[in-house]
PDB file of C-alpha atoms and ligand atoms in Angstrom:
ATOM      1  CA  MET A   1      10.807  27.218  17.272  1.00 41.00           C
ATOM      2  CA  SER A   2      10.024  30.884  16.787  1.00 42.00           C
ATOM      3  CA  VAL A   3       7.231  32.759  18.486  1.00 44.00           C
ATOM      4  CA  GLY A   4       4.835  35.425  17.357  1.00 42.00           C
ATOM      5  CA  GLY A   5       2.145  35.666  14.753  1.00 43.00           C
ATOM      6  CA  THR A   6       2.505  35.548  11.004  1.00 46.00           C
ATOM      7  CA  GLY A   7      -0.541  37.664  10.402  1.00 46.00           C
ATOM      8  CA  SER A   8      -2.196  34.694   8.774  1.00 54.00           C
ATOM      9  CA  GLY A   9      -3.948  33.363  11.819  1.00 59.00           C
ATOM     10  CA  GLY A  10      -1.525  31.155  13.728  1.00 67.00           C
ATOM     11  CA  PRO A  11       1.898  30.829  15.321  1.00 73.00           C
ATOM     12  CA  ASP A  12       5.027  30.933  13.166  1.00 91.00           C
ATOM     13  CA  VAL A  13       6.076  27.439  12.285  1.00 96.00           C
ATOM     14  CA  VAL A  14       9.162  25.896  10.764  1.00 97.00           C
ATOM     15  CA  ILE A  15       8.460  23.079   8.362  1.00 98.00           C
ATOM     16  CA  GLY A  16      11.150  20.801   7.025  1.00 98.00           C
ATOM     17  CA  VAL A  17      11.244  19.069   3.670  1.00 98.00           C
ATOM     18  CA  LEU A  18      13.220  15.837   3.739  1.00 98.00           C
ATOM     19  CA  ALA A  19      15.835  16.506   1.085  1.00 98.00           C
ATOM     20  CA  LEU A  20      17.518  13.165   0.424  1.00 98.00           C
ATOM     21  CA  GLN A  21      15.860  12.592  -2.970  1.00 97.00           C
ATOM     22  CA  GLY A  22      12.709  13.620  -4.803  1.00 96.00           C
ATOM     23  CA  ASP A  23      10.818  16.791  -5.705  1.00 96.00           C
ATOM     24  CA  VAL A  24      12.052  18.857  -2.762  1.00 98.00           C
ATOM     25  CA  GLY A  25      11.992  22.314  -4.378  1.00 97.00           C
ATOM     26  CA  GLU A  26       8.339  22.060  -5.364  1.00 97.00           C
ATOM     27  CA  HIS A  27       7.328  21.335  -1.767  1.00 98.00           C
ATOM     28  CA  VAL A  28       9.491  24.175  -0.433  1.00 98.00           C
ATOM     29  CA  ARG A  29       7.758  26.643  -2.745  1.00 97.00           C
ATOM     30  CA  ALA A  30       4.246  25.364  -1.935  1.00 97.00           C
ATOM     31  CA  LEU A  31       4.878  25.514   1.833  1.00 97.00           C
ATOM     32  CA  GLU A  32       6.363  29.009   1.655  1.00 96.00           C
ATOM     33  CA  SER A  33       3.337  30.202  -0.238  1.00 91.00           C
ATOM     34  CA  GLY A  34       1.283  28.684   2.608  1.00 89.00           C
ATOM     35  CA  GLY A  35       3.070  31.015   5.065  1.00 90.00           C
ATOM     36  CA  ALA A  36       5.540  28.617   6.688  1.00 95.00           C
ATOM     37  CA  ARG A  37       9.252  29.076   7.225  1.00 96.00           C
ATOM     38  CA  VAL A  38      10.844  26.170   5.376  1.00 98.00           C
ATOM     39  CA  VAL A  39      14.138  24.347   5.846  1.00 98.00           C
ATOM     40  CA  THR A  40      15.547  21.364   4.002  1.00 98.00           C
ATOM     41  CA  VAL A  41      16.364  18.374   6.196  1.00 98.00           C
ATOM     42  CA  ARG A  42      19.376  16.127   5.666  1.00 98.00           C
ATOM     43  CA  ARG A  43      20.848  16.007   9.158  1.00 97.00           C
ATOM     44  CA  LEU A  44      19.694  15.134  12.627  1.00 97.00           C
ATOM     45  CA  ALA A  45      20.026  18.717  13.921  1.00 98.00           C
ATOM     46  CA  GLU A  46      17.796  19.933  11.079  1.00 98.00           C
ATOM     47  CA  LEU A  47      15.221  17.252  11.816  1.00 98.00           C
ATOM     48  CA  GLU A  48      15.215  18.243  15.481  1.00 97.00           C
ATOM     49  CA  SER A  49      14.591  21.907  14.604  1.00 97.00           C
ATOM     50  CA  VAL A  50      11.317  21.479  12.699  1.00 98.00           C
ATOM     51  CA  ASP A  51       7.685  21.691  13.852  1.00 98.00           C
ATOM     52  CA  GLY A  52       6.486  19.590  10.919  1.00 98.00           C
ATOM     53  CA  LEU A  53       7.976  17.656   8.018  1.00 98.00           C
ATOM     54  CA  VAL A  54       7.144  16.869   4.395  1.00 98.00           C
ATOM     55  CA  LEU A  55       8.261  13.624   2.794  1.00 98.00           C
ATOM     56  CA  PRO A  56       8.402  14.418  -0.920  1.00 98.00           C
ATOM     57  CA  GLY A  57       7.514  12.407  -3.974  1.00 95.00           C
ATOM     58  CA  GLY A  58      10.404  10.544  -5.528  1.00 96.00           C
ATOM     59  CA  GLU A  59      11.471   6.946  -5.154  1.00 97.00           C
ATOM     60  CA  SER A  60      10.560   5.393  -1.830  1.00 98.00           C
ATOM     61  CA  THR A  61      13.161   2.613  -2.048  1.00 98.00           C
ATOM     62  CA  THR A  62      15.919   5.228  -2.489  1.00 97.00           C
ATOM     63  CA  ILE A  63      14.591   7.470   0.282  1.00 98.00           C
ATOM     64  CA  ASP A  64      14.332   4.433   2.586  1.00 98.00           C
ATOM     65  CA  ARG A  65      17.969   3.549   1.859  1.00 97.00           C
ATOM     66  CA  LEU A  66      19.214   7.122   2.287  1.00 98.00           C
ATOM     67  CA  LEU A  67      17.354   7.535   5.589  1.00 98.00           C
ATOM     68  CA  ARG A  68      19.587   4.767   6.929  1.00 97.00           C
ATOM     69  CA  VAL A  69      22.774   6.109   5.283  1.00 97.00           C
ATOM     70  CA  PHE A  70      22.146   9.591   6.745  1.00 97.00           C
ATOM     71  CA  GLU A  71      21.209   8.019  10.103  1.00 97.00           C
ATOM     72  CA  LEU A  72      17.871   9.765  10.209  1.00 98.00           C
ATOM     73  CA  ARG A  73      15.551   6.787  10.181  1.00 98.00           C
ATOM     74  CA  ASP A  74      15.375   5.999  13.897  1.00 98.00           C
ATOM     75  CA  ALA A  75      15.141   9.660  14.923  1.00 98.00           C
ATOM     76  CA  LEU A  76      12.373  10.281  12.415  1.00 98.00           C
ATOM     77  CA  ARG A  77      10.419   7.243  13.595  1.00 98.00           C
ATOM     78  CA  ALA A  78      10.778   8.496  17.151  1.00 98.00           C
ATOM     79  CA  ARG A  79       9.539  11.987  16.227  1.00 98.00           C
ATOM     80  CA  ILE A  80       6.572  10.518  14.362  1.00 98.00           C
ATOM     81  CA  ALA A  81       5.711   8.408  17.414  1.00 97.00           C
ATOM     82  CA  ASP A  82       6.020  11.592  19.463  1.00 97.00           C
ATOM     83  CA  GLY A  83       3.365  13.386  17.389  1.00 97.00           C
ATOM     84  CA  LEU A  84       5.379  15.313  14.761  1.00 98.00           C
ATOM     85  CA  PRO A  85       3.017  16.420  11.971  1.00 98.00           C
ATOM     86  CA  VAL A  86       4.160  14.838   8.706  1.00 98.00           C
ATOM     87  CA  TYR A  87       2.785  15.091   5.193  1.00 98.00           C
ATOM     88  CA  GLY A  88       3.843  12.538   2.591  1.00 98.00           C
ATOM     89  CA  SER A  89       3.060  12.768  -1.106  1.00 98.00           C
ATOM     90  CA  CYS A  90       3.374   9.691  -3.326  1.00 97.00           C
ATOM     91  CA  ALA A  91       6.698   8.106  -2.247  1.00 98.00           C
ATOM     92  CA  GLY A  92       6.099   9.988   1.027  1.00 98.00           C
ATOM     93  CA  MET A  93       2.752   8.232   1.417  1.00 98.00           C
ATOM     94  CA  ILE A  94       4.512   4.883   1.046  1.00 98.00           C
ATOM     95  CA  LEU A  95       6.972   5.871   3.775  1.00 98.00           C
ATOM     96  CA  LEU A  96       4.143   6.764   6.181  1.00 98.00           C
ATOM     97  CA  ALA A  97       2.216   3.526   5.615  1.00 98.00           C
ATOM     98  CA  ASP A  98       2.351   0.802   8.237  1.00 98.00           C
ATOM     99  CA  ARG A  99       2.305  -1.872   5.519  1.00 98.00           C
ATOM    100  CA  ILE A 100       3.498  -2.041   1.911  1.00 98.00           C
ATOM    101  CA  LEU A 101       2.674  -4.372  -0.982  1.00 98.00           C
ATOM    102  CA  ASP A 102       5.010  -4.699  -3.999  1.00 96.00           C
ATOM    103  CA  GLY A 103       7.841  -3.007  -2.115  1.00 97.00           C
ATOM    104  CA  GLY A 104      11.414  -3.191  -3.377  1.00 96.00           C
ATOM    105  CA  LYS A 105      13.804  -5.840  -2.040  1.00 95.00           C
ATOM    106  CA  GLY A 106      14.273  -5.243   1.687  1.00 94.00           C
ATOM    107  CA  GLN A 107      12.231  -2.028   1.551  1.00 96.00           C
ATOM    108  CA  GLU A 108      10.767  -0.876   4.847  1.00 96.00           C
ATOM    109  CA  THR A 109       8.494   2.009   5.657  1.00 98.00           C
ATOM    110  CA  LEU A 110       8.663   4.405   8.579  1.00 98.00           C
ATOM    111  CA  GLY A 111       5.014   3.727   9.365  1.00 98.00           C
ATOM    112  CA  GLY A 112       2.564   5.751  11.430  1.00 98.00           C
ATOM    113  CA  ILE A 113      -0.624   5.537   9.376  1.00 98.00           C
ATOM    114  CA  ASN A 114      -2.596   2.328   9.705  1.00 98.00           C
ATOM    115  CA  ILE A 115      -2.855   1.678   5.983  1.00 98.00           C
ATOM    116  CA  THR A 116      -1.620  -0.876   3.498  1.00 98.00           C
ATOM    117  CA  VAL A 117      -0.313   0.786   0.331  1.00 98.00           C
ATOM    118  CA  ARG A 118       0.349  -0.885  -2.978  1.00 97.00           C
ATOM    119  CA  ARG A 119       3.433   0.590  -4.592  1.00 96.00           C
ATOM    120  CA  ASN A 120       3.304   1.437  -8.329  1.00 94.00           C
ATOM    121  CA  ALA A 121      -0.320   0.347  -8.095  1.00 93.00           C
ATOM    122  CA  PHE A 122      -1.506   1.828 -11.359  1.00 86.00           C
ATOM    123  CA  GLY A 123       0.560  -0.670 -13.346  1.00 76.00           C
ATOM    124  CA  ARG A 124       2.496  -0.177 -16.547  1.00 67.00           C
ATOM    125  CA  GLN A 125      -0.434   0.674 -18.770  1.00 59.00           C
ATOM    126  CA  VAL A 126      -1.645   3.592 -16.668  1.00 64.00           C
ATOM    127  CA  ASP A 127       1.367   4.547 -14.619  1.00 78.00           C
ATOM    128  CA  SER A 128       0.183   8.145 -14.787  1.00 87.00           C
ATOM    129  CA  TRP A 129      -3.343   9.306 -14.076  1.00 90.00           C
ATOM    130  CA  GLU A 130      -5.115  12.608 -13.578  1.00 93.00           C
ATOM    131  CA  GLU A 131      -8.427  13.246 -11.927  1.00 95.00           C
ATOM    132  CA  LEU A 132     -10.188  16.130 -10.202  1.00 97.00           C
ATOM    133  CA  LEU A 133     -10.778  15.239  -6.550  1.00 97.00           C
ATOM    134  CA  PRO A 134     -13.396  16.972  -4.356  1.00 97.00           C
ATOM    135  CA  LEU A 135     -11.153  16.537  -1.243  1.00 98.00           C
ATOM    136  CA  GLU A 136     -13.782  18.258   0.932  1.00 98.00           C
ATOM    137  CA  GLU A 137     -11.614  18.344   4.058  1.00 98.00           C
ATOM    138  CA  VAL A 138      -9.188  20.639   2.211  1.00 98.00           C
ATOM    139  CA  THR A 139     -11.384  22.457  -0.331  1.00 98.00           C
ATOM    140  CA  ARG A 140     -14.375  23.087   1.986  1.00 97.00           C
ATOM    141  CA  GLY A 141     -16.713  23.132  -0.979  1.00 94.00           C
ATOM    142  CA  GLY A 142     -14.314  25.119  -3.210  1.00 97.00           C
ATOM    143  CA  PRO A 143     -13.035  23.920  -6.571  1.00 97.00           C
ATOM    144  CA  ALA A 144     -11.751  20.354  -6.758  1.00 98.00           C
ATOM    145  CA  VAL A 145      -8.051  19.612  -6.443  1.00 98.00           C
ATOM    146  CA  GLU A 146      -6.192  18.365  -9.487  1.00 97.00           C
ATOM    147  CA  GLY A 147      -4.866  14.916  -8.629  1.00 97.00           C
ATOM    148  CA  ILE A 148      -1.739  14.060 -10.621  1.00 96.00           C
ATOM    149  CA  PHE A 149      -0.584  10.489 -10.123  1.00 95.00           C
ATOM    150  CA  ILE A 150       2.891   9.443 -11.301  1.00 94.00           C
ATOM    151  CA  ARG A 151       3.805   5.785 -10.717  1.00 94.00           C
ATOM    152  CA  ALA A 152       1.725   6.305  -7.632  1.00 96.00           C
ATOM    153  CA  PRO A 153       0.669   4.023  -4.802  1.00 96.00           C
ATOM    154  CA  TRP A 154      -2.940   3.625  -3.742  1.00 97.00           C
ATOM    155  CA  VAL A 155      -4.275   2.638  -0.343  1.00 98.00           C
ATOM    156  CA  GLU A 156      -5.499  -0.895  -0.435  1.00 97.00           C
ATOM    157  CA  GLU A 157      -6.711  -1.072   3.155  1.00 97.00           C
ATOM    158  CA  ALA A 158      -7.254   1.514   5.904  1.00 98.00           C
ATOM    159  CA  GLY A 159      -7.806   0.913   9.618  1.00 98.00           C
ATOM    160  CA  PRO A 160     -10.713   2.434  11.564  1.00 98.00           C
ATOM    161  CA  GLU A 161      -8.611   5.311  12.965  1.00 98.00           C
ATOM    162  CA  VAL A 162      -7.800   6.538   9.440  1.00 98.00           C
ATOM    163  CA  SER A 163      -9.894   9.304   7.825  1.00 98.00           C
ATOM    164  CA  VAL A 164     -10.302   8.707   4.121  1.00 98.00           C
ATOM    165  CA  LEU A 165     -10.068  12.130   2.424  1.00 98.00           C
ATOM    166  CA  ALA A 166     -10.304  11.113  -1.242  1.00 98.00           C
ATOM    167  CA  ARG A 167     -11.061   8.182  -3.491  1.00 98.00           C
ATOM    168  CA  LEU A 168     -10.768   7.927  -7.248  1.00 97.00           C
ATOM    169  CA  SER A 169     -14.113   7.966  -8.962  1.00 95.00           C
ATOM    170  CA  ALA A 170     -13.206   7.088 -12.550  1.00 89.00           C
ATOM    171  CA  GLY A 171     -10.982   4.793 -14.582  1.00 85.00           C
ATOM    172  CA  PRO A 172      -9.568   1.372 -13.797  1.00 83.00           C
ATOM    173  CA  ALA A 173      -8.775   2.340 -10.218  1.00 90.00           C
ATOM    174  CA  ALA A 174     -12.201   3.800  -9.367  1.00 94.00           C
ATOM    175  CA  GLY A 175     -12.984   3.473  -5.673  1.00 96.00           C
ATOM    176  CA  ARG A 176      -9.344   3.341  -4.562  1.00 97.00           C
ATOM    177  CA  ILE A 177      -8.329   5.530  -1.624  1.00 98.00           C
ATOM    178  CA  VAL A 178      -5.758   8.199  -2.553  1.00 98.00           C
ATOM    179  CA  ALA A 179      -5.694  10.628   0.405  1.00 98.00           C
ATOM    180  CA  VAL A 180      -5.773   9.874   4.133  1.00 98.00           C
ATOM    181  CA  ARG A 181      -5.208  11.457   7.494  1.00 98.00           C
ATOM    182  CA  GLN A 182      -4.546   9.831  10.835  1.00 98.00           C
ATOM    183  CA  GLY A 183      -4.010  12.320  13.650  1.00 98.00           C
ATOM    184  CA  ARG A 184      -1.075  14.523  12.689  1.00 98.00           C
ATOM    185  CA  LEU A 185      -0.115  12.424   9.670  1.00 98.00           C
ATOM    186  CA  LEU A 186      -1.389  13.284   6.192  1.00 99.00           C
ATOM    187  CA  ALA A 187      -0.702  11.398   2.961  1.00 98.00           C
ATOM    188  CA  THR A 188      -1.705  11.709  -0.681  1.00 98.00           C
ATOM    189  CA  SER A 189      -0.967   9.368  -3.603  1.00 98.00           C
ATOM    190  CA  PHE A 190      -0.868  12.416  -5.851  1.00 97.00           C
ATOM    191  CA  HIS A 191       1.421  15.461  -6.141  1.00 97.00           C
ATOM    192  CA  PRO A 192      -0.261  18.783  -5.290  1.00 96.00           C
ATOM    193  CA  GLU A 193       3.217  20.348  -5.156  1.00 95.00           C
ATOM    194  CA  ILE A 194       3.488  20.288  -8.954  1.00 95.00           C
ATOM    195  CA  THR A 195       0.130  21.874  -9.763  1.00 95.00           C
ATOM    196  CA  GLY A 196       0.620  25.406  -8.404  1.00 93.00           C
ATOM    197  CA  ASP A 197      -2.484  24.887  -6.235  1.00 96.00           C
ATOM    198  CA  ASP A 198      -1.216  25.185  -2.669  1.00 96.00           C
ATOM    199  CA  ARG A 199      -4.374  24.317  -0.755  1.00 97.00           C
ATOM    200  CA  VAL A 200      -3.160  20.903   0.411  1.00 98.00           C
ATOM    201  CA  HIS A 201       0.064  22.498   1.675  1.00 98.00           C
ATOM    202  CA  ARG A 202      -1.895  25.280   3.381  1.00 97.00           C
ATOM    203  CA  TYR A 203      -4.012  22.620   5.058  1.00 98.00           C
ATOM    204  CA  PHE A 204      -0.808  20.951   6.291  1.00 98.00           C
ATOM    205  CA  VAL A 205       0.630  24.266   7.505  1.00 97.00           C
ATOM    206  CA  GLU A 206      -2.565  24.666   9.575  1.00 97.00           C
ATOM    207  CA  MET A 207      -2.105  21.139  10.973  1.00 98.00           C
ATOM    208  CA  VAL A 208       1.407  22.132  12.067  1.00 97.00           C
ATOM    209  CA  ARG A 209       0.163  25.418  13.577  1.00 96.00           C
ATOM    210  CA  ASP A 210      -2.513  23.522  15.521  1.00 96.00           C
ATOM    211  CA  SER A 211       0.058  21.097  16.835  1.00 96.00           C
ATOM    212  CA  VAL A 212       2.431  23.897  17.916  1.00 95.00           C
ATOM    213  CA  ALA A 213      -0.463  25.780  19.532  1.00 94.00           C
ATOM    214  CA  ALA A 214      -1.509  22.588  21.386  1.00 94.00           C
ATOM    215  CA  THR A 215       1.994  21.939  22.764  1.00 87.00           C
ATOM    216  CA  THR A 216       2.651  25.547  23.818  1.00 80.00           C
ATOM    217  CA  ALA A 217      -0.835  26.157  25.308  1.00 75.00           C
TER     218      ALA A 217
HETATM  219  N1  LIG B   1       6.924   4.759  -7.532  1.00 88.07           N
HETATM  220  C1  LIG B   1       7.550   5.587  -6.550  1.00 88.07           C
HETATM  221  C2  LIG B   1       7.956   4.773  -5.324  1.00 88.07           C
HETATM  222  O1  LIG B   1       7.787   3.614  -5.276  1.00 88.07           O
HETATM  223  C3  LIG B   1       6.683   6.736  -6.132  1.00 88.07           C
HETATM  224  C4  LIG B   1       6.493   7.683  -7.293  1.00 88.07           C
HETATM  225  C5  LIG B   1       6.399   9.114  -6.931  1.00 88.07           C
HETATM  226  O2  LIG B   1       6.671   9.553  -5.811  1.00 88.07           O
HETATM  227  N2  LIG B   1       6.049   9.879  -7.918  1.00 88.07           N
HETATM  228  O3  LIG B   1       8.443   5.336  -4.394  1.00 88.07           O
END
């Protein structure tokens, strides 16, 4: 971990993007624009070096399998249990969920957020969806965030310790939860990394700064 200010109001932080599969580059760019130093994570030493981690969108069954192949799964679960800030988008949300419905054969999640997600929840007819989401916790009354859903999961059930940050308000999935936070874990069904709007990533960078400030205080 590096010390010193970034000039943008918090300690320097190093944020990893799990780079086994998925839209890694988009997350790297969004985090850098949020003022973080970013590294890609494929090895244990890289995982150990980060103050926070992003689990990208992609295919959760593949990422689950590769986490075992690259022998990262147990270490990542341990770091999550230890309070590592993690943000998961889409497939990343599935990985952070304690429970999964319609998972692939033998698929397991890492867990950490007390939610049940339904994988590929939007079904074949509407496997993509777009909607503007107020996402108050992130936008603080500013313009809504563009929610882009691609073969996305939704949250079917959330425990009492989970803050619900966004629900869909239109279409066949109206009312479904699509963004949540529990402690240092953040998850969205949608992909802010592909919109060019970096506010969700900036929000996560602040979560990581807060966690580093809390552990070094
Ligand atoms: N359907 C994918 C899965 O099950 C998630 C899609 C995405 O990340 N865009 O992991």
